[in-house]
Amino acid sequence: MSTGGEVGGPRWHQVMTELAGQIGAGGFRPGERLPVEAELAARFGVNRLTVRQALAELARAGAIRTVHGRGSFVAERPYRFRVRATAPSIVAQMREGAHTVTQELVAHAVVERSDLPEPVTLPDARLLRLDTVMAVDGEPWSRDTTWLSAERFAGVPSVWTPQTSLTGLLAGAYGITTRRSWRRHSAEPASAADAAALGIALGTPLLVLTGANSDGDGEPLTQTHRRTRGDRIEYEIDLDPDPDV
Amino acid sequence: MSTGGEVGGPRWHQVMTELAGQIGAGGFRPGERLPVEAELAARFGVNRLTVRQALAELARAGAIRTVHGRGSFVAERPYRFRVRATAPSIVAQMREGAHTVTQELVAHAVVERSDLPEPVTLPDARLLRLDTVMAVDGEPWSRDTTWLSAERFAGVPSVWTPQTSLTGLLAGAYGITTRRSWRRHSAEPASAADAAALGIALGTPLLVLTGANSDGDGEPLTQTHRRTRGDRIEYEIDLDPDPDV
DNA sequence: TAGTGGTCTAGACCACCGG
DNA sequence: CGGTGGTCTAGACCACTAT
């Protein structure tokens, strides 16, 4: 610093890069609380709102996490979980990696087929809709909605536990082998509901997956809408036929 | 309004949903300029900063586009381009749909292999790096970086035009058929450079693709890093073996 | 109850755009 | 040049968290 060079850019941007640099250099440890906003404002010689804009950008980028009434904390694991998009069960993949995965069932209802997002691939008119929140190693990770036949799978909600994997449940209780059918990926800002459920700032980028799975015969079985923290996931799509497997 | 119902939530959120409703209901046409911030502030009876927070959220969601010195405009096409992730050339796909696609070469350089993002699949030590900005129907759409052998393809920059498709160029001038090899998808907030190149607000969600293509024999040929506006793209991944093809 | 972040205001000045 | 959004300040009060 004090190289005499042009500093340039808005003050909040300078504050942001300065803080990001200190975090990256280990000046603040993962999980550690940053100084309070008023303290940062005094330290940088700027108004508190200027500090807040810098912190907001850091939060969107996943470098810190800000909690109302408690403070801003350096992100625990700057880690992006890599998931194979071509496999049907994400839960199974993660548990292979010795991670704790839970899926809390926050709501379920029987809905009409018009409730499904495009493209609609399920044949049933009445569908069971499961709204769940997935957490990895205790940290909220994605907000998921799954639709499946209300008639065939009416008993699913009553046997659901946070340890349930839908793919595993269908295999165990119904003898159905699930296969992936199609996937679509896009990116959206977190809505107020997303932010509340995932403990992130409003507007944080989410990776949005919509997709469907079919049974062993290729018949449509489930349809899914998953909203995952963008800073915590990376979908991997292997297209080359691998001759070693 | 004045239904007597609970309004709830912060004022900026109310302003946001009110404006979003008017846009959705056709109160403002696509491309139309919104009233200036001071006018909106007066109309809603709030401070200009409160209006600005509402507009910032609408911009992140892609509903409006704000331009310094000119104003905020309702998004032209609330349209998400659907792209098959399993095909090698996105440019070809879009032109099939009768869309105008240009790729401006903004920079090119010869770099070391360490410049490549993980996982590194190209064998060459010295690589040609192409930085381009893709526009669809005149609107900036993605920021791309492509690496390929500096030795074999040294002539590429000198023949590049905005109409060039790299896949087409390799086929035409080098007789090479390109195949997709692997892809990774994640989501990130737009950096300052992204925002400037794509004409979007800082922090807007981007769909980030990293991937590689190989030649007909499966030999690694190119590696790509593409940052696309999240509100303008949807990657489609077909996994079911299609018996008709 | 004290400390923290979240919201809002009033006012000022700067940077960019177009005629 | 006038009009627009972008930044910054000083100060106030509210909502949430922990003790």
Coordinates of C-alpha atoms (C1' of nucleotides) in Angstrom, one line a residue:
Chain A
M1 CA 0.0 0.0 0.0
S2 CA 0.9 3.7 -0.1
T3 CA 2.7 3.0 -3.4
G4 CA 1.5 6.3 -4.6
G5 CA -0.4 4.6 -7.4
E6 CA -3.9 5.5 -8.5
V7 CA -6.4 3.9 -6.2
G8 CA -9.5 4.7 -8.2
G9 CA -13.0 3.5 -8.0
P10 CA -15.7 4.2 -5.5
R11 CA -14.8 4.1 -1.8
W12 CA -17.1 1.1 -1.1
H13 CA -15.3 -0.9 -3.8
Q14 CA -11.9 -0.1 -2.2
V15 CA -13.3 -1.1 1.2
M16 CA -14.6 -4.3 -0.4
T17 CA -11.3 -5.3 -2.0
E18 CA -9.4 -4.4 1.1
L19 CA -11.6 -6.6 3.3
A20 CA -11.5 -9.4 0.7
G21 CA -7.7 -9.2 0.7
Q22 CA -7.5 -9.4 4.4
I23 CA -9.8 -12.4 4.5
G24 CA -7.9 -14.1 1.7
A25 CA -4.6 -13.4 3.4
G26 CA -5.8 -15.0 6.6
G27 CA -6.2 -11.8 8.5
F28 CA -9.6 -13.1 9.4
R29 CA -10.1 -16.8 10.0
P30 CA -13.1 -18.8 8.6
G31 CA -16.0 -18.5 11.0
E32 CA -14.5 -15.5 12.7
R33 CA -16.7 -12.4 13.2
L34 CA -15.7 -9.3 11.5
P35 CA -15.5 -6.0 13.4
V36 CA -18.9 -4.4 13.8
E37 CA -20.0 -2.0 11.0
A38 CA -19.5 1.1 13.0
E39 CA -16.0 0.0 13.9
L40 CA -15.2 -0.8 10.2
A41 CA -16.6 2.6 9.2
A42 CA -14.3 4.4 11.7
R43 CA -11.3 2.3 10.7
F44 CA -11.7 3.1 7.0
G45 CA -12.8 6.7 7.6
V46 CA -16.1 6.3 5.8
N47 CA -19.8 6.3 6.6
R48 CA -21.5 3.1 7.8
L49 CA -23.6 2.9 4.6
T50 CA -20.4 2.8 2.6
V51 CA -19.2 -0.2 4.6
R52 CA -22.6 -1.8 4.3
Q53 CA -22.4 -1.7 0.5
A54 CA -19.0 -3.4 0.6
L55 CA -20.3 -6.1 3.0
A56 CA -23.3 -6.7 0.8
E57 CA -21.1 -7.4 -2.2
L58 CA -18.9 -9.8 -0.2
A59 CA -22.0 -11.6 1.1
R60 CA -23.4 -12.0 -2.5
A61 CA -20.0 -13.4 -3.5
G62 CA -20.2 -15.9 -0.6
A63 CA -17.1 -14.6 1.1
I64 CA -18.9 -13.6 4.3
R65 CA -22.3 -14.3 5.9
T66 CA -24.2 -11.5 7.6
V67 CA -26.7 -12.3 10.3
H68 CA -29.1 -9.7 11.7
G69 CA -28.4 -8.9 15.3
R70 CA -25.2 -11.0 15.5
G71 CA -22.7 -9.8 13.0
S72 CA -20.8 -10.6 9.8
F73 CA -18.8 -13.8 9.7
V74 CA -16.1 -15.1 7.3
A75 CA -17.5 -18.0 5.3
E76 CA -16.8 -21.3 6.9
R77 CA -15.8 -23.4 3.9
P78 CA -15.0 -21.6 0.6
Y79 CA -16.1 -24.9 -0.9
R80 CA -18.1 -25.7 -3.9
F81 CA -19.6 -29.2 -3.8
R82 CA -19.2 -30.9 -7.2
V83 CA -22.2 -32.9 -8.2
R84 CA -22.6 -35.1 -11.3
A85 CA -25.7 -33.9 -13.1
T86 CA -26.0 -37.2 -14.9
A87 CA -26.7 -39.2 -11.7
P88 CA -30.2 -39.4 -10.3
S89 CA -29.4 -39.1 -6.5
I90 CA -27.5 -36.1 -5.3
V91 CA -27.9 -37.2 -1.7
A92 CA -26.1 -40.5 -2.4
Q93 CA -23.2 -38.7 -4.1
M94 CA -22.7 -36.4 -1.2
R95 CA -22.8 -39.1 1.4
E96 CA -20.2 -41.0 -0.5
G97 CA -18.0 -38.0 0.2
A98 CA -18.6 -38.5 3.9
H99 CA -20.8 -35.4 4.2
T100 CA -23.8 -35.1 6.4
V101 CA -26.9 -34.5 4.3
T102 CA -30.4 -33.9 5.7
Q103 CA -33.6 -33.1 3.9
E104 CA -36.2 -31.3 6.0
L105 CA -39.8 -31.7 4.7
V106 CA -41.2 -28.2 5.2
A107 CA -44.5 -28.7 3.4
H108 CA -46.4 -31.2 1.3
A109 CA -49.7 -31.1 -0.6
V110 CA -51.7 -32.7 -3.3
V111 CA -51.8 -30.4 -6.3
E112 CA -53.1 -30.3 -9.9
R113 CA -50.8 -31.0 -12.8
S114 CA -50.9 -27.3 -13.7
D115 CA -48.7 -26.6 -10.7
L116 CA -45.8 -28.2 -12.6
P117 CA -43.1 -26.1 -14.2
E118 CA -42.5 -26.4 -17.9
P119 CA -41.9 -28.8 -19.6
V120 CA -44.5 -31.1 -18.0
T121 CA -43.6 -34.7 -18.3
L122 CA -45.6 -36.4 -15.7
P123 CA -48.9 -38.1 -16.9
D124 CA -50.8 -38.0 -13.6
A125 CA -53.5 -35.3 -13.0
R126 CA -53.1 -35.2 -9.3
L127 CA -49.6 -34.9 -7.9
L128 CA -48.0 -35.0 -4.5
R129 CA -45.8 -32.0 -4.0
L130 CA -42.9 -32.2 -1.5
D131 CA -41.2 -29.0 -0.4
T132 CA -37.8 -29.7 1.2
V133 CA -34.7 -27.9 2.4
M134 CA -31.4 -29.8 2.0
A135 CA -28.6 -29.1 4.4
V136 CA -25.0 -30.3 3.9
D137 CA -22.8 -30.5 7.0
G138 CA -25.5 -28.5 8.9
E139 CA -25.5 -25.6 6.4
P140 CA -28.6 -24.9 4.4
W141 CA -27.7 -25.7 0.8
S142 CA -30.8 -25.9 -1.5
R143 CA -34.5 -25.5 -1.6
D144 CA -36.2 -28.2 -3.5
T145 CA -39.7 -29.1 -4.7
T146 CA -40.5 -32.5 -6.0
W147 CA -43.7 -33.7 -7.7
L148 CA -44.7 -37.4 -8.1
S149 CA -47.9 -39.4 -8.5
A150 CA -50.3 -38.6 -5.6
E151 CA -52.0 -41.9 -6.1
R152 CA -49.0 -44.2 -6.1
F153 CA -46.9 -42.4 -3.5
A154 CA -49.5 -41.1 -1.0
G155 CA -47.6 -42.7 1.9
V156 CA -44.3 -40.9 1.3
P157 CA -44.9 -37.9 3.6
S158 CA -45.8 -40.0 6.6
V159 CA -42.5 -42.0 6.5
W160 CA -40.3 -39.0 5.6
T161 CA -37.4 -38.3 7.9
P162 CA -34.5 -35.8 7.5
Q163 CA -32.3 -38.8 6.5
T164 CA -34.6 -39.8 3.7
S165 CA -33.3 -40.0 0.2
L166 CA -36.2 -40.1 -2.2
T167 CA -34.3 -42.2 -4.6
G168 CA -33.5 -44.6 -1.8
L169 CA -37.1 -44.6 -0.6
L170 CA -38.5 -45.4 -4.0
A171 CA -36.0 -48.3 -4.3
G172 CA -36.6 -49.6 -0.8
A173 CA -40.3 -49.3 -0.3
Y174 CA -41.5 -49.5 -3.9
G175 CA -38.9 -51.5 -5.7
I176 CA -38.4 -48.8 -8.3
T177 CA -35.0 -48.0 -9.9
T178 CA -34.7 -44.3 -10.8
R179 CA -32.9 -42.9 -13.8
R180 CA -32.2 -39.4 -14.8
S181 CA -34.2 -38.1 -17.8
W182 CA -33.5 -34.5 -18.5
R183 CA -32.1 -31.4 -16.7
R184 CA -32.2 -27.6 -17.2
H185 CA -29.8 -25.2 -15.6
S186 CA -30.3 -21.5 -15.1
A187 CA -29.3 -18.8 -12.6
E188 CA -31.6 -16.5 -10.6
P189 CA -31.3 -14.1 -7.7
A190 CA -32.5 -15.3 -4.3
S191 CA -36.1 -14.2 -3.5
A192 CA -37.1 -13.2 0.0
A193 CA -38.3 -16.8 0.6
D194 CA -35.0 -18.3 -0.7
A195 CA -33.0 -15.9 1.5
A196 CA -34.9 -16.8 4.6
A197 CA -34.8 -20.6 4.0
L198 CA -31.1 -20.7 3.0
G199 CA -29.7 -18.0 5.4
I200 CA -28.3 -15.9 2.6
A201 CA -28.7 -12.3 1.4
L202 CA -31.5 -11.3 -0.9
G203 CA -30.3 -11.3 -4.5
T204 CA -27.6 -13.9 -4.0
P205 CA -27.1 -15.9 -7.1
L206 CA -28.8 -19.3 -7.1
L207 CA -28.2 -22.2 -9.5
V208 CA -31.6 -23.4 -10.5
L209 CA -32.1 -26.9 -11.7
T210 CA -35.4 -28.2 -13.2
G211 CA -35.5 -31.8 -14.2
A212 CA -37.2 -35.2 -14.3
N213 CA -36.4 -38.8 -13.5
S214 CA -37.9 -41.8 -14.9
D215 CA -38.2 -45.5 -13.9
G216 CA -36.3 -48.3 -15.3
D217 CA -38.6 -48.5 -18.3
G218 CA -38.2 -44.9 -19.2
E219 CA -41.6 -43.9 -17.8
P220 CA -41.7 -40.4 -16.2
L221 CA -41.7 -40.8 -12.4
T222 CA -40.7 -37.5 -10.7
Q223 CA -40.1 -33.9 -11.6
T224 CA -37.9 -31.6 -9.6
H225 CA -37.1 -27.9 -9.1
R226 CA -34.0 -27.3 -7.1
R227 CA -32.6 -23.9 -6.0
T228 CA -29.0 -24.2 -4.7
R229 CA -26.6 -21.6 -3.3
G230 CA -24.5 -20.6 -6.3
D231 CA -21.4 -20.4 -4.2
R232 CA -21.8 -23.9 -2.9
I233 CA -22.4 -26.0 -6.0
E234 CA -20.9 -26.9 -9.3
Y235 CA -22.7 -29.3 -11.6
E236 CA -20.5 -31.6 -13.5
I237 CA -21.6 -33.0 -16.9
D238 CA -19.5 -35.8 -18.3
L239 CA -20.2 -36.3 -22.0
D240 CA -17.2 -38.2 -23.3
P241 CA -17.8 -42.0 -23.2
D242 CA -15.3 -43.1 -20.6
P243 CA -13.6 -46.2 -21.9
D244 CA -12.2 -47.2 -18.5
V245 CA -15.6 -47.7 -17.0
Chain B
M1 CA -54.5 -0.3 -3.1
S2 CA -56.0 0.9 0.1
T3 CA -57.7 -2.4 0.6
G4 CA -57.1 -2.1 4.3
G5 CA -55.0 -5.2 4.3
E6 CA -51.7 -5.6 6.0
V7 CA -49.0 -4.3 3.8
G8 CA -46.0 -5.5 5.8
G9 CA -42.3 -5.6 5.0
P10 CA -39.8 -2.8 4.4
R11 CA -40.9 0.1 2.3
W12 CA -38.4 -0.6 -0.4
H13 CA -39.8 -4.1 -0.8
Q14 CA -43.3 -2.7 -1.2
V15 CA -42.1 -0.2 -3.8
M16 CA -40.3 -3.1 -5.6
T17 CA -43.4 -5.4 -5.7
E18 CA -45.6 -2.4 -6.7
L19 CA -43.3 -1.5 -9.6
A20 CA -43.0 -5.2 -10.6
G21 CA -46.8 -5.5 -10.6
Q22 CA -47.2 -2.4 -12.8
I23 CA -44.6 -3.7 -15.2
G24 CA -46.2 -7.2 -15.3
A25 CA -49.6 -5.7 -15.8
G26 CA -48.4 -3.7 -18.8
G27 CA -48.4 -0.3 -17.1
F28 CA -45.0 0.1 -18.5
R29 CA -44.1 -1.4 -21.9
P30 CA -40.9 -3.3 -22.7
G31 CA -38.2 -0.8 -23.6
E32 CA -40.1 2.1 -22.0
R33 CA -38.2 4.4 -19.6
L34 CA -39.4 4.4 -16.0
P35 CA -40.0 7.8 -14.3
V36 CA -36.8 9.2 -12.9
E37 CA -35.8 8.2 -9.4
A38 CA -36.7 11.6 -7.8
E39 CA -40.2 11.3 -9.4
L40 CA -40.7 7.8 -8.1
A41 CA -39.6 8.9 -4.7
A42 CA -42.1 11.7 -4.7
R43 CA -44.8 9.4 -6.0
F44 CA -44.3 6.7 -3.4
G45 CA -43.6 9.3 -0.6
V46 CA -40.2 7.9 0.2
N47 CA -36.6 8.9 0.0
R48 CA -34.7 8.4 -3.3
L49 CA -32.4 5.8 -1.7
T50 CA -35.4 3.7 -0.8
V51 CA -36.5 3.8 -4.5
R52 CA -32.9 2.9 -5.5
Q53 CA -32.9 -0.2 -3.4
A54 CA -36.1 -1.3 -5.1
L55 CA -34.7 -0.6 -8.5
A56 CA -31.5 -2.5 -7.7
E57 CA -33.5 -5.6 -6.9
L58 CA -35.5 -5.4 -10.1
A59 CA -32.3 -5.0 -12.1
R60 CA -30.8 -8.1 -10.5
A61 CA -33.9 -10.0 -11.3
G62 CA -33.7 -8.8 -15.0
A63 CA -37.0 -7.0 -14.9
I64 CA -35.4 -3.6 -15.7
R65 CA -32.1 -2.3 -16.9
T66 CA -30.6 0.8 -15.4
V67 CA -28.1 3.0 -17.4
H68 CA -26.0 5.7 -15.8
G69 CA -27.0 9.1 -17.1
R70 CA -30.0 7.8 -19.1
G71 CA -32.6 6.1 -16.8
S72 CA -34.1 2.8 -16.0
F73 CA -35.8 0.8 -18.8
V74 CA -38.2 -2.1 -18.7
A75 CA -36.4 -5.2 -20.0
E76 CA -36.9 -5.7 -23.7
R77 CA -37.5 -9.4 -24.0
P78 CA -38.2 -11.4 -20.8
Y79 CA -36.7 -14.2 -22.7
R80 CA -34.5 -17.0 -21.7
F81 CA -32.5 -18.6 -24.5
R82 CA -32.5 -22.4 -24.3
V83 CA -29.2 -24.0 -25.2
R84 CA -28.3 -27.6 -25.5
A85 CA -25.3 -28.1 -23.2
T86 CA -24.5 -31.4 -25.1
A87 CA -23.8 -29.6 -28.4
P88 CA -20.4 -28.1 -29.2
S89 CA -21.5 -24.9 -30.9
I90 CA -23.8 -22.5 -29.2
V91 CA -23.5 -20.0 -32.0
A92 CA -24.8 -22.5 -34.5
Q93 CA -27.8 -23.4 -32.3
M94 CA -28.8 -19.8 -32.0
R95 CA -28.5 -19.0 -35.6
E96 CA -30.8 -21.9 -36.3
G97 CA -33.3 -20.0 -34.3
A98 CA -32.9 -17.0 -36.7
H99 CA -31.2 -14.9 -34.1
T100 CA -28.3 -12.5 -34.8
V101 CA -25.2 -13.7 -33.0
T102 CA -21.9 -11.8 -32.9
Q103 CA -18.7 -12.5 -31.1
E104 CA -16.5 -9.5 -30.6
L105 CA -12.8 -10.3 -30.0
V106 CA -11.8 -7.9 -27.2
A107 CA -8.4 -9.3 -26.4
H108 CA -6.1 -12.2 -27.3
A109 CA -2.7 -13.3 -26.0
V110 CA -0.4 -16.2 -25.8
V111 CA -0.3 -17.5 -22.2
E112 CA 1.2 -20.3 -20.2
R113 CA -0.8 -23.4 -19.3
S114 CA -1.0 -22.3 -15.7
D115 CA -3.5 -19.6 -17.0
L116 CA -6.1 -22.4 -17.5
P117 CA -8.9 -23.0 -15.0
E118 CA -9.2 -26.4 -13.3
P119 CA -9.4 -29.1 -14.5
V120 CA -6.7 -28.6 -17.1
T121 CA -7.2 -30.9 -20.0
L122 CA -5.1 -29.3 -22.8
P123 CA -1.6 -30.8 -23.3
D124 CA 0.1 -27.7 -24.8
A125 CA 2.4 -25.6 -22.7
R126 CA 1.8 -22.4 -24.7
L127 CA -1.8 -21.5 -25.4
L128 CA -3.7 -18.9 -27.4
R129 CA -6.3 -17.2 -25.2
L130 CA -9.2 -15.5 -26.9
D131 CA -11.4 -13.1 -24.9
T132 CA -14.7 -12.4 -26.6
V133 CA -18.1 -10.9 -25.8
M134 CA -21.1 -12.6 -27.4
A135 CA -24.2 -10.6 -28.3
V136 CA -27.6 -12.0 -29.3
D137 CA -29.9 -9.7 -31.3
G138 CA -27.6 -6.8 -30.4
E139 CA -27.8 -7.4 -26.7
P140 CA -24.6 -8.4 -24.8
W141 CA -25.2 -11.9 -23.6
S142 CA -22.0 -13.6 -22.4
R143 CA -18.3 -13.0 -21.7
D144 CA -16.2 -15.9 -23.0
T145 CA -12.6 -17.0 -22.8
T146 CA -11.3 -19.8 -24.9
W147 CA -7.9 -21.4 -24.8
L148 CA -6.4 -23.5 -27.7
S149 CA -3.0 -24.5 -28.9
A150 CA -0.9 -21.4 -29.6
E151 CA 1.2 -23.3 -32.1
R152 CA -1.5 -24.9 -34.2
F153 CA -3.9 -22.0 -34.2
A154 CA -1.7 -18.9 -34.2
G155 CA -3.5 -17.5 -37.3
V156 CA -7.0 -17.4 -35.7
P157 CA -7.0 -13.8 -34.3
S158 CA -6.0 -12.3 -37.6
V159 CA -9.0 -13.8 -39.4
W160 CA -11.5 -13.3 -36.6
T161 CA -14.6 -11.3 -37.4
P162 CA -17.8 -10.7 -35.3
Q163 CA -19.5 -13.3 -37.4
T164 CA -16.9 -16.0 -36.7
S165 CA -17.9 -19.2 -35.0
L166 CA -14.9 -21.0 -33.6
T167 CA -16.4 -24.4 -34.3
G168 CA -17.0 -23.3 -37.9
L169 CA -13.6 -21.8 -38.3
L170 CA -11.9 -25.0 -37.0
A171 CA -14.0 -27.0 -39.4
G172 CA -13.5 -24.7 -42.4
A173 CA -9.8 -23.7 -42.1
Y174 CA -8.4 -26.6 -40.3
G175 CA -10.7 -29.5 -41.2
I176 CA -11.3 -30.4 -37.6
T177 CA -14.6 -31.7 -36.3
T178 CA -15.3 -30.6 -32.7
R179 CA -17.0 -32.7 -30.1
R180 CA -18.1 -31.7 -26.6
S181 CA -16.1 -33.3 -23.9
W182 CA -17.1 -32.1 -20.4
R183 CA -19.0 -29.2 -18.8
R184 CA -19.3 -27.7 -15.4
H185 CA -22.1 -25.2 -14.4
S186 CA -22.1 -22.9 -11.5
A187 CA -23.6 -19.4 -10.6
E188 CA -21.7 -16.3 -9.5
P189 CA -22.4 -12.6 -9.0
A190 CA -21.3 -10.3 -11.8
S191 CA -17.9 -8.6 -11.1
A192 CA -17.2 -5.0 -12.1
A193 CA -15.7 -6.2 -15.4
D194 CA -18.7 -8.5 -16.1
A195 CA -21.1 -5.7 -15.3
A196 CA -19.3 -3.3 -17.7
A197 CA -19.0 -5.7 -20.5
L198 CA -22.6 -7.0 -20.3
G199 CA -24.4 -3.8 -19.4
I200 CA -25.8 -5.2 -16.2
A201 CA -25.8 -4.3 -12.6
L202 CA -23.0 -5.4 -10.3
G203 CA -23.9 -8.6 -8.5
T204 CA -26.4 -9.8 -11.1
P205 CA -26.4 -13.6 -11.2
L206 CA -24.4 -15.2 -14.0
L207 CA -24.5 -18.8 -15.2
V208 CA -20.9 -19.8 -15.4
L209 CA -19.9 -22.6 -17.7
T210 CA -16.4 -24.1 -17.9
G211 CA -15.8 -26.9 -20.3
A212 CA -13.7 -28.5 -23.0
N213 CA -14.1 -29.8 -26.5
S214 CA -12.1 -32.4 -28.3
D215 CA -11.5 -33.4 -31.9
G216 CA -13.0 -36.4 -33.6
D217 CA -10.4 -38.7 -32.0
G218 CA -11.2 -37.5 -28.5
E219 CA -8.0 -35.5 -28.2
P220 CA -8.4 -32.3 -26.1
L221 CA -8.7 -29.3 -28.4
T222 CA -10.2 -26.3 -26.7
Q223 CA -11.1 -25.2 -23.2
T224 CA -13.8 -22.6 -22.5
H225 CA -15.0 -20.3 -19.7
R226 CA -18.3 -18.6 -20.4
R227 CA -20.1 -16.2 -18.1
T228 CA -23.7 -15.6 -19.3
R229 CA -26.5 -13.4 -18.0
G230 CA -28.5 -15.6 -15.7
D231 CA -31.8 -14.1 -16.8
R232 CA -31.1 -14.8 -20.5
I233 CA -30.0 -18.4 -20.6
E234 CA -31.1 -21.9 -19.8
Y235 CA -28.9 -24.9 -20.4
E236 CA -30.7 -28.0 -21.5
I237 CA -29.2 -31.4 -20.8
D238 CA -30.8 -34.3 -22.5
L239 CA -29.8 -37.6 -20.9
D240 CA -32.3 -40.1 -22.1
P241 CA -30.9 -42.0 -25.0
D242 CA -33.1 -40.8 -27.9
P243 CA -34.1 -43.8 -30.0
D244 CA -35.1 -41.7 -32.9
V245 CA -31.5 -40.4 -33.5
Chain C
dT1 C1' -30.8 -4.7 28.6
dA2 C1' -27.0 -3.8 25.5
dG3 C1' -25.2 -4.7 21.1
dT4 C1' -25.8 -5.8 16.4
dG5 C1' -27.4 -5.3 11.7
dG6 C1' -31.7 -3.4 8.8
dT7 C1' -34.2 0.6 7.2
dC8 C1' -35.1 5.3 6.2
dT9 C1' -34.4 10.3 5.8
dA10 C1' -32.5 14.9 4.0
dG11 C1' -29.1 16.8 1.6
dA12 C1' -24.9 17.2 -1.1
dC13 C1' -21.8 16.4 -4.8
dC14 C1' -19.9 13.6 -8.7
dA15 C1' -19.9 11.0 -13.3
dC16 C1' -22.2 10.1 -17.4
dC17 C1' -25.3 11.1 -21.3
dG18 C1' -27.6 13.6 -24.7
dG19 C1' -28.7 17.6 -27.4
Chain D
dC1 C1' -25.5 22.6 -20.9
dG2 C1' -29.4 20.2 -18.2
dG3 C1' -31.0 15.8 -16.8
dT4 C1' -30.0 11.4 -15.2
dG5 C1' -28.2 7.8 -12.1
dG6 C1' -23.9 6.8 -8.7
dT7 C1' -21.8 7.8 -4.4
dC8 C1' -21.3 9.6 0.1
dT9 C1' -22.4 11.7 4.6
dA10 C1' -24.7 12.4 9.3
dG11 C1' -28.1 11.1 12.0
dA12 C1' -32.1 8.6 13.5
dC13 C1' -34.9 4.7 14.7
dC14 C1' -36.4 -0.2 14.3
dA15 C1' -35.8 -5.5 14.6
dC16 C1' -33.2 -9.1 16.0
dT17 C1' -29.9 -11.7 19.2
dA18 C1' -27.7 -12.8 23.2
dT19 C1' -27.2 -12.3 28.2

